[in-house]
PDB file of C-alpha atoms and ligand atoms in Angstrom:
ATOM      1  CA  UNK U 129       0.000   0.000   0.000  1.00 92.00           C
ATOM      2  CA  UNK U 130       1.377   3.331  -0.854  1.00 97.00           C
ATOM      3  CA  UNK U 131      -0.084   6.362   1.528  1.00 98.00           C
ATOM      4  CA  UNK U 132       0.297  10.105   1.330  1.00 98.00           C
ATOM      5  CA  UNK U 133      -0.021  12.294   4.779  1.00 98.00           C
ATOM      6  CA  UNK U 134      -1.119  15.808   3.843  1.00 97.00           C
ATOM      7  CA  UNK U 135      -1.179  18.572   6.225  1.00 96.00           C
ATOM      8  CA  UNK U 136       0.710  21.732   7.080  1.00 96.00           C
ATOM      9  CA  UNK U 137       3.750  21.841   8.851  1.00 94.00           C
ATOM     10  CA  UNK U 138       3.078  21.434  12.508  1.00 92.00           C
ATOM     11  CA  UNK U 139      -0.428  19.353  11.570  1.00 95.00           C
ATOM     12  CA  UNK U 140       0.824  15.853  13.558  1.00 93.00           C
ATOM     13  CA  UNK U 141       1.267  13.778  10.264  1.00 94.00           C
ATOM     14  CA  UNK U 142       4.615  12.751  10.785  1.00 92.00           C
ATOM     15  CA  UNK U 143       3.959  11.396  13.997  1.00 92.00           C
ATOM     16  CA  UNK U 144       0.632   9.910  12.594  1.00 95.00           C
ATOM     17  CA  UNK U 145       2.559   8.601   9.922  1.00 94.00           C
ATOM     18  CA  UNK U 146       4.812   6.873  12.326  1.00 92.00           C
ATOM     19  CA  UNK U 147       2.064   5.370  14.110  1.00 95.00           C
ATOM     20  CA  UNK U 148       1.049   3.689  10.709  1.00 96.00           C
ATOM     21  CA  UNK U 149       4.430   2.927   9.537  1.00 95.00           C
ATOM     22  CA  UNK U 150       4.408   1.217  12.477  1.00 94.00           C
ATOM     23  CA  UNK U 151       0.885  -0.878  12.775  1.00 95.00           C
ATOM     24  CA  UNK U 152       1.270  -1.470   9.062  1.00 94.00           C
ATOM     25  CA  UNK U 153       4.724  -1.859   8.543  1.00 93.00           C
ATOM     26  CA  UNK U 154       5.520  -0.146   5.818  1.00 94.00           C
ATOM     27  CA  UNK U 155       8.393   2.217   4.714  1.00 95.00           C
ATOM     28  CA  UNK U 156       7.974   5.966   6.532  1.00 95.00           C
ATOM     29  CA  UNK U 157       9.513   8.832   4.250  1.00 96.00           C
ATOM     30  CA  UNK U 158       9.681  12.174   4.930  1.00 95.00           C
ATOM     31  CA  UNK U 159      11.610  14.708   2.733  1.00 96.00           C
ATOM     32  CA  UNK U 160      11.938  17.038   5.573  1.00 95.00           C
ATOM     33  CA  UNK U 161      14.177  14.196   7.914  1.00 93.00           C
ATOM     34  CA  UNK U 162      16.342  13.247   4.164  1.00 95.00           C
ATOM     35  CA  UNK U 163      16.921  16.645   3.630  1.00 96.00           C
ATOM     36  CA  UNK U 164      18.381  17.556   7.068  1.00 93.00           C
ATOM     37  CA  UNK U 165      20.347  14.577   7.077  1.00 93.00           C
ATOM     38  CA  UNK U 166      21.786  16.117   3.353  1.00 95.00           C
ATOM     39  CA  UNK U 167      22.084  19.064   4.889  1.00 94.00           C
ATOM     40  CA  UNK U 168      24.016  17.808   8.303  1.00 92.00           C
ATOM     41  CA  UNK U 169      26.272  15.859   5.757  1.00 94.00           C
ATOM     42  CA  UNK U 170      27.083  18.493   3.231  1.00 95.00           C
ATOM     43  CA  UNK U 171      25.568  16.960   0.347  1.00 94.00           C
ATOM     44  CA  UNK U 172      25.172  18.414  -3.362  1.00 92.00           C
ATOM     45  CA  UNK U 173      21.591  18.433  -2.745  1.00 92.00           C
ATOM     46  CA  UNK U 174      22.221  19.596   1.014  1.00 94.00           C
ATOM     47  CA  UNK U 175      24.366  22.225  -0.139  1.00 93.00           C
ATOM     48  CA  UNK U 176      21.040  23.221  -2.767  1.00 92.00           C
ATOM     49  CA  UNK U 177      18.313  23.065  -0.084  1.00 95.00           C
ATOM     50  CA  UNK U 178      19.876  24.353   2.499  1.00 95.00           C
ATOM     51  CA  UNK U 179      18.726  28.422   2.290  1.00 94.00           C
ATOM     52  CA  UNK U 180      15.187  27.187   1.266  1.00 96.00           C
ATOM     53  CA  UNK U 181      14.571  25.418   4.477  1.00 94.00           C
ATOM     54  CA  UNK U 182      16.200  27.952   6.602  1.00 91.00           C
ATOM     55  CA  UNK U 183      13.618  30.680   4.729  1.00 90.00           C
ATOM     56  CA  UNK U 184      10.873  28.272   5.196  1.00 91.00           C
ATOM     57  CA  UNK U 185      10.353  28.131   1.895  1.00 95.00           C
ATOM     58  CA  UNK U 186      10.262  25.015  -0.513  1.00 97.00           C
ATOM     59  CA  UNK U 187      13.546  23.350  -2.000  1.00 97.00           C
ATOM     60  CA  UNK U 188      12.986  23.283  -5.878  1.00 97.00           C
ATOM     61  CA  UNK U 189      11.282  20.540  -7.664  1.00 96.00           C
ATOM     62  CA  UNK U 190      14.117  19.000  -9.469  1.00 94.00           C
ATOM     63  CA  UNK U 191      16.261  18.337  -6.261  1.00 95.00           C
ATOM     64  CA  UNK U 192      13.387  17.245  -3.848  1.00 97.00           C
ATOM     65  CA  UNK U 193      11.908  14.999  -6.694  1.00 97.00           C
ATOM     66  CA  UNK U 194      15.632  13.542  -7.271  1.00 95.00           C
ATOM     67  CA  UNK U 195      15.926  11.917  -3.978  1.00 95.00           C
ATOM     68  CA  UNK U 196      12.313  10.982  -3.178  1.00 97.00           C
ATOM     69  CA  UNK U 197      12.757   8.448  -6.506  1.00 96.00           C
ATOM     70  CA  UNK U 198      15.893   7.618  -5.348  1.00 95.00           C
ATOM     71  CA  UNK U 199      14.575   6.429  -1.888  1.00 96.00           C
ATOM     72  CA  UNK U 200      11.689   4.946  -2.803  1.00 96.00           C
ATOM     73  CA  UNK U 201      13.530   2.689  -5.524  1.00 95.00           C
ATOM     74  CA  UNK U 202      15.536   1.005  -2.523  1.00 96.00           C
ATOM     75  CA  UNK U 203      14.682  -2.331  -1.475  1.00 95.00           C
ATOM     76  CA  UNK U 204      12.852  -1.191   2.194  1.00 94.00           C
ATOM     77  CA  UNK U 205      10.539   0.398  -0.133  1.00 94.00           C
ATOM     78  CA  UNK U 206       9.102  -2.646  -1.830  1.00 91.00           C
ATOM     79  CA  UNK U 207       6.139  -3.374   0.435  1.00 89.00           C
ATOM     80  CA  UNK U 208       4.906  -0.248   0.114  1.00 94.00           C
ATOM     81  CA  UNK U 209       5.430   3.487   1.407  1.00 97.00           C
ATOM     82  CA  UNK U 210       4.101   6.523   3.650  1.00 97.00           C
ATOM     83  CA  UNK U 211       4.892   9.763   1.870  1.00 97.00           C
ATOM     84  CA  UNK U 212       5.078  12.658   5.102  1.00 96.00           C
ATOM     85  CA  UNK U 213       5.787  15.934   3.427  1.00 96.00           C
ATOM     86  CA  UNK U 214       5.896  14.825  -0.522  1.00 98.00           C
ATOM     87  CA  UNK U 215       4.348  15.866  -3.059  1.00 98.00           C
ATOM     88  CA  UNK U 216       4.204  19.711  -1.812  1.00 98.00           C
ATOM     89  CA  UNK U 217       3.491  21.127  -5.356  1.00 98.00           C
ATOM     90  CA  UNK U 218       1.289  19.795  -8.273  1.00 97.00           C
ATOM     91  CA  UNK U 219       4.111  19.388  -9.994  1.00 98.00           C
ATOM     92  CA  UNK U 220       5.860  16.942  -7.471  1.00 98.00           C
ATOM     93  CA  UNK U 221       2.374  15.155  -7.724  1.00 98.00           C
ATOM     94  CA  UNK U 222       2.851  14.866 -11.476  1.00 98.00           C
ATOM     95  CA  UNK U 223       6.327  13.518 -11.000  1.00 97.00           C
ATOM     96  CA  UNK U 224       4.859  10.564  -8.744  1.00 97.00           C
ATOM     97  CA  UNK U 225       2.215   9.768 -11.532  1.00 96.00           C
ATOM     98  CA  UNK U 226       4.940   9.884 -14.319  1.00 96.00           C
ATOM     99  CA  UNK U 227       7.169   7.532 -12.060  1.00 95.00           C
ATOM    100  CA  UNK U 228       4.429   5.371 -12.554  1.00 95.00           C
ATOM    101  CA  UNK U 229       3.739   5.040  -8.606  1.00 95.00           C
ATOM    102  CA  UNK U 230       0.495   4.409  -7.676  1.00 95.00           C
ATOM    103  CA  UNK U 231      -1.165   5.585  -3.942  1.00 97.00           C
ATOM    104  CA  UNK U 232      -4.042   4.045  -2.397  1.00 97.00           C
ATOM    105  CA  UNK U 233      -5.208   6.534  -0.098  1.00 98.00           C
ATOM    106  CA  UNK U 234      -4.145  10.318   0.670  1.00 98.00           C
ATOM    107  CA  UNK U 235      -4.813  11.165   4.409  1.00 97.00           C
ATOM    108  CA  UNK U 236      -5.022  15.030   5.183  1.00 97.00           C
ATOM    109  CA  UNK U 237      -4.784  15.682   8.589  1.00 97.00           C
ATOM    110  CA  UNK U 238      -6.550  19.710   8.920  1.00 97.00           C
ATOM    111  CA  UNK U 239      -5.869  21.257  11.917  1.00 96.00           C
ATOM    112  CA  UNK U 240      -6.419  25.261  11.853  1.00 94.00           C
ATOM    113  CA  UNK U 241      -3.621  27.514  11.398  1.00 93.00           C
ATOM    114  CA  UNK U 242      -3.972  29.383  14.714  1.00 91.00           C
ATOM    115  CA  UNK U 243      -3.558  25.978  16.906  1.00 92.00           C
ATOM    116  CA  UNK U 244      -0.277  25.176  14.821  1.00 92.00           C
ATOM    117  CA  UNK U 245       0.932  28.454  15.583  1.00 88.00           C
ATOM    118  CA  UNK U 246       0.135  28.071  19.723  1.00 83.00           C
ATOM    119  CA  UNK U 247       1.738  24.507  19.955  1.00 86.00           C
ATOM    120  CA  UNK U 248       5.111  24.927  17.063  1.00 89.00           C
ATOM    121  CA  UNK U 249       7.493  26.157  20.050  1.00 89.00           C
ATOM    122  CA  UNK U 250       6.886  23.074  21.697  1.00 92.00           C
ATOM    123  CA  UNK U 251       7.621  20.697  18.702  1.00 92.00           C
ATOM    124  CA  UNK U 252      10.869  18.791  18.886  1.00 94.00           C
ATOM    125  CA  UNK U 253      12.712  16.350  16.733  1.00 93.00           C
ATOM    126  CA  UNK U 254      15.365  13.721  17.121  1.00 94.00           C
ATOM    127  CA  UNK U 255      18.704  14.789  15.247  1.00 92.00           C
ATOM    128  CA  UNK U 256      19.638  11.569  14.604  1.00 93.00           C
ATOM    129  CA  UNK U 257      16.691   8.954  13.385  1.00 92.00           C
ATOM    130  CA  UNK U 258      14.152  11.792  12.925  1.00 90.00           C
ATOM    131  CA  UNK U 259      11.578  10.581  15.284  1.00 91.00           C
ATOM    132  CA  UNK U 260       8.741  13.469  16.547  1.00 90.00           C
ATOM    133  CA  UNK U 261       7.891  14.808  20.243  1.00 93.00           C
ATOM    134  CA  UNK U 262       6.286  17.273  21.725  1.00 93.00           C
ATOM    135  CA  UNK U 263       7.206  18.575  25.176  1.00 93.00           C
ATOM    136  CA  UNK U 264       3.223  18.378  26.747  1.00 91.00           C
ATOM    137  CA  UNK U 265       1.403  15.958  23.989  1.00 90.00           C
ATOM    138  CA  UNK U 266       4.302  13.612  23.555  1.00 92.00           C
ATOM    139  CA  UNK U 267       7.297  14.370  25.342  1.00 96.00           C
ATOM    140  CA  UNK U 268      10.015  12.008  25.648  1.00 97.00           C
ATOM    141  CA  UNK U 269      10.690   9.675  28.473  1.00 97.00           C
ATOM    142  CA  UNK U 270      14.079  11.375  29.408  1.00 97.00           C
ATOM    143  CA  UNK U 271      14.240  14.890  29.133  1.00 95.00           C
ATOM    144  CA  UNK U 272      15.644  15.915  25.028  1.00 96.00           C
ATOM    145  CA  UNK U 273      16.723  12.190  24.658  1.00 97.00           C
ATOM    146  CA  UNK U 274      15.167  10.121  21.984  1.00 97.00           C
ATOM    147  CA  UNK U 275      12.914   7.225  22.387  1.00 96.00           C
ATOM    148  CA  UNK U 276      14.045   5.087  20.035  1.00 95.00           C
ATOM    149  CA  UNK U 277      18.088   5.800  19.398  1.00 96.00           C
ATOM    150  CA  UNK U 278      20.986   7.589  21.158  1.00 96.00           C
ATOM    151  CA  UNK U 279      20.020  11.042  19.346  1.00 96.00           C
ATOM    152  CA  UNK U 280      19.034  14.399  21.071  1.00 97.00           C
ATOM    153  CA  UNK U 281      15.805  15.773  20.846  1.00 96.00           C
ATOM    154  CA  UNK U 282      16.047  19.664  19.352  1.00 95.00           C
ATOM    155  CA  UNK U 283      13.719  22.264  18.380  1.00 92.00           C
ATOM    156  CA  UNK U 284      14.404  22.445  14.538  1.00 89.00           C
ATOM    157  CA  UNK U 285      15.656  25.770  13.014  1.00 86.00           C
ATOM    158  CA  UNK U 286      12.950  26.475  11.242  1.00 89.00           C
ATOM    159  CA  UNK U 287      10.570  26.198  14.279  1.00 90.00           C
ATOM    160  CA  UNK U 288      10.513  29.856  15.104  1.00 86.00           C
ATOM    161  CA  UNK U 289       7.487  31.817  15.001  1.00 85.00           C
ATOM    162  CA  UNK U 290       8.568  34.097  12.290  1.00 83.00           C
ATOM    163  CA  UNK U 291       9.525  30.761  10.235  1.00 89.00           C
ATOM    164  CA  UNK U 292       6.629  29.115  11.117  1.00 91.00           C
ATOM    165  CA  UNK U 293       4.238  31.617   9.336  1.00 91.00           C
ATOM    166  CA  UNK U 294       6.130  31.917   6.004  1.00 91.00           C
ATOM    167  CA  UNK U 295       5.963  28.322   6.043  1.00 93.00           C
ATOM    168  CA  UNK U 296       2.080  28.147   6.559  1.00 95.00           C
ATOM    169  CA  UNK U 297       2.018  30.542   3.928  1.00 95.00           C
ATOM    170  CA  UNK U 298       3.655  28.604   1.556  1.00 95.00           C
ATOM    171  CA  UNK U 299       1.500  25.526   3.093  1.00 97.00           C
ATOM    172  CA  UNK U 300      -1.579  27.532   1.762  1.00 97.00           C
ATOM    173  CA  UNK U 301      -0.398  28.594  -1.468  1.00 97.00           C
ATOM    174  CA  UNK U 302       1.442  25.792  -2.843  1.00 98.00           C
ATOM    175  CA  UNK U 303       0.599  22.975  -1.193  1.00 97.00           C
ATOM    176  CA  UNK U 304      -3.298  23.264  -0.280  1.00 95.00           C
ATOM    177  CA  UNK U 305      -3.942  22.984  -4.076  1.00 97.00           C
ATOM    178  CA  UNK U 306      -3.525  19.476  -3.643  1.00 98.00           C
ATOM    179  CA  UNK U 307      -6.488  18.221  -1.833  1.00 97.00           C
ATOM    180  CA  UNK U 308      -8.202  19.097  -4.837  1.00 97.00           C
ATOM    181  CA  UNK U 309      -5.709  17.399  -7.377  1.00 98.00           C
ATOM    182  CA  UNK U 310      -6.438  14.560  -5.007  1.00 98.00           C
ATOM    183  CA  UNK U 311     -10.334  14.339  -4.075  1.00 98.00           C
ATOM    184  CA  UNK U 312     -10.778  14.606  -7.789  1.00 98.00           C
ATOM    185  CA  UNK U 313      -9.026  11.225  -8.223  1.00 97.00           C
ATOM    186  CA  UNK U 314     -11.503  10.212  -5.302  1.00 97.00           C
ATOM    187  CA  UNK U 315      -8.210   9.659  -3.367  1.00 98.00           C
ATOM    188  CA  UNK U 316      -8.575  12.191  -0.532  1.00 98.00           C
ATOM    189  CA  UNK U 317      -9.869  11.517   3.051  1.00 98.00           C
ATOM    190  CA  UNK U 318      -9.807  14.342   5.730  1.00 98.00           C
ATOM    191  CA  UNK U 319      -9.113  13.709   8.975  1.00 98.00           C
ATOM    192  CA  UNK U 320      -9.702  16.710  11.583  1.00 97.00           C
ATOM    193  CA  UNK U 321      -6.133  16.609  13.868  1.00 96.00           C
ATOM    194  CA  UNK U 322      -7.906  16.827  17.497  1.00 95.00           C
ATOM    195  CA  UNK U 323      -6.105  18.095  20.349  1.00 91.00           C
ATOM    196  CA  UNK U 324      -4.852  14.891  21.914  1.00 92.00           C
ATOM    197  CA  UNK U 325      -2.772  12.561  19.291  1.00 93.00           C
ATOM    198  CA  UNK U 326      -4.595   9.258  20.521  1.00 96.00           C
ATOM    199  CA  UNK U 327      -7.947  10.512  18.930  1.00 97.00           C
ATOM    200  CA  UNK U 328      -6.271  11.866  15.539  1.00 97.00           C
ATOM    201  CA  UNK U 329      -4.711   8.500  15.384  1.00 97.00           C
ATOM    202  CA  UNK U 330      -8.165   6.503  16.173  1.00 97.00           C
ATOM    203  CA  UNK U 331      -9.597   8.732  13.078  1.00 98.00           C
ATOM    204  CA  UNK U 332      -6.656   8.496  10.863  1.00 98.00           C
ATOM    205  CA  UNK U 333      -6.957   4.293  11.552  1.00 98.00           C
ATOM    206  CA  UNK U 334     -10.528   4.748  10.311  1.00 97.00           C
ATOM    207  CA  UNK U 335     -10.143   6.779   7.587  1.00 97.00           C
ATOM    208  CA  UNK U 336      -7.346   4.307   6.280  1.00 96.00           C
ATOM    209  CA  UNK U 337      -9.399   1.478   7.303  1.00 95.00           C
ATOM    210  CA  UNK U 338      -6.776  -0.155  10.133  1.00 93.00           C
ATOM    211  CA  UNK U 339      -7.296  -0.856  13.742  1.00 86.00           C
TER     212      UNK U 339
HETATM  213  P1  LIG W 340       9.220  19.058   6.897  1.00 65.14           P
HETATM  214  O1  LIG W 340      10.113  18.332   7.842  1.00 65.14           O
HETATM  215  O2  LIG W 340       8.358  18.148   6.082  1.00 65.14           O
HETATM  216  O3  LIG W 340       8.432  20.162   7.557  1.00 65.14           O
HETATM  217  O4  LIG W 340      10.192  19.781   5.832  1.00 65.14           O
HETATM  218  C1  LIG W 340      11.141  20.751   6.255  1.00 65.14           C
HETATM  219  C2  LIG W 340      11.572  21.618   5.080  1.00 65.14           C
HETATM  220  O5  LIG W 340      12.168  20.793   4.069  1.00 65.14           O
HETATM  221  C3  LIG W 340      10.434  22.336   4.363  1.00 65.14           C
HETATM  222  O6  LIG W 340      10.080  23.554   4.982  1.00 65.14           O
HETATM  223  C4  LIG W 340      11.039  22.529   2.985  1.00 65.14           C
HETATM  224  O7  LIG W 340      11.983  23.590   2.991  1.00 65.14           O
HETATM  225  C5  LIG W 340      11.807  21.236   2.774  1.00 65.14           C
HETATM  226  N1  LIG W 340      10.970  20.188   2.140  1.00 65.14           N
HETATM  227  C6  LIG W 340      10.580  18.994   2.659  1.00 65.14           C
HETATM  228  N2  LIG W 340       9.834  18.283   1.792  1.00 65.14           N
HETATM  229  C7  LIG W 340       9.752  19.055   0.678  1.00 65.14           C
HETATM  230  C8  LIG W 340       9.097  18.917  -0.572  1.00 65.14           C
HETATM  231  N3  LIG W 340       8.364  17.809  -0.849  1.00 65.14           N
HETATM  232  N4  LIG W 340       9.214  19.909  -1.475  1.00 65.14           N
HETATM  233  C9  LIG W 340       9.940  21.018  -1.220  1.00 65.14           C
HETATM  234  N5  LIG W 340      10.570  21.236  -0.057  1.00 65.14           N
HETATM  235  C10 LIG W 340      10.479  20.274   0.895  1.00 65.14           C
END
């Protein structure tokens, strides 16, 4: 099964996607986690994206398109994916199509733009494997140490308020258009992100049709 997890930044669909990666056990991949990693290691495409993320604005087609095909042709990838953050532009969506990769289901997880904004600051991220917390909905179990490796969890750079609205912005203008490009496929199911993550995950299960 191939998914897609729509949402703005901040919306809760990486961790819902780990939640499904998990129960389903299929391949998570998020963009935003490859690109830091490029970034940490000073890689070409690092070196490319690098000013676009810290802007909060979108790396260019060509590079972010490059190394989703490249991840999803590796073997881990076989069974089936969870796209968290990609496609971000009708065009990216295009690109998926002319790769010839079909997806079952695209899950948008809505949450309004003022709650993203009052719960962003408290958003943190594990430097290492990637994995999401947040410090009152789902804070670690030690203090800035992650769950599941020996990584730190940080607040990422592009976290800060004035960030944070440039990227909603871009959220709204470029991404948005895809719900439509979607539901008109009769691919789209919106789930409303609730204030505690255990009932967004019961109504993302539902909407994909897991328990
Ligand atoms: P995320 O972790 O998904 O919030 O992504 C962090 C940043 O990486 C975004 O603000 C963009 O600068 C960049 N990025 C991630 N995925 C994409 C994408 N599909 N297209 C363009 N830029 C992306």
């Amino acid at each position: 099964m191939n998914l897609i997890f729509l949402g703005a930044p901040g919306s809760g669909k990486g961790t819902q996607a780990e939640f499904v990666s998990e129960k389903m056990n299929i391949l998570p991949v998020s963009t935003g986690n490859i690109l830091r990693d490029a970034v940490k290691n000073q890689t070409e495409a690092g070196l490319a994206a690098k000013k676009f993320m810290d802007a909060g604005d979108l790396v260019p087609d060509e590079v972010v398109i490059g190394i989703l095909k490249d991840r999803i042709a590796q073997p881990d990838a076989k069974n089936g994916f969870i796209l968290d953050g990609f496609p971000r532009t009708v065009e990216q969506a295009k690109a998926l199509e002319e790769m010839g990769v079909k997806i079952d289901l695209v899950v948008e997880i809505d949450v309004p733009d003022e709650r993203i904004c009052g719960r962003m600051g408290g958003r943190r991220v594990c430097d290492k494997c990637g994995a999401s917390y947040h410090i009152e909905y789902k804070p670690t179990k030690v203090e800035s140490k992650c769950d599941s490796c020996d990584g730190n969890a940080i607040q990422r750079a592009d976290d800060k308020p004035e960030t944070v609205l440039d990227r909603l912005k871009v959220y709204h203008e470029k991404t948005a258009p895809l719900r439509d490009f979607y539901a008109k496929l009769g691919k789209l199911k919106t789930v409303e992100g609730q204030i505690e993550i255990a009932d967004t995950k019961r109504l993302t299960f539902e909407a994909i049709g897991i328990q």
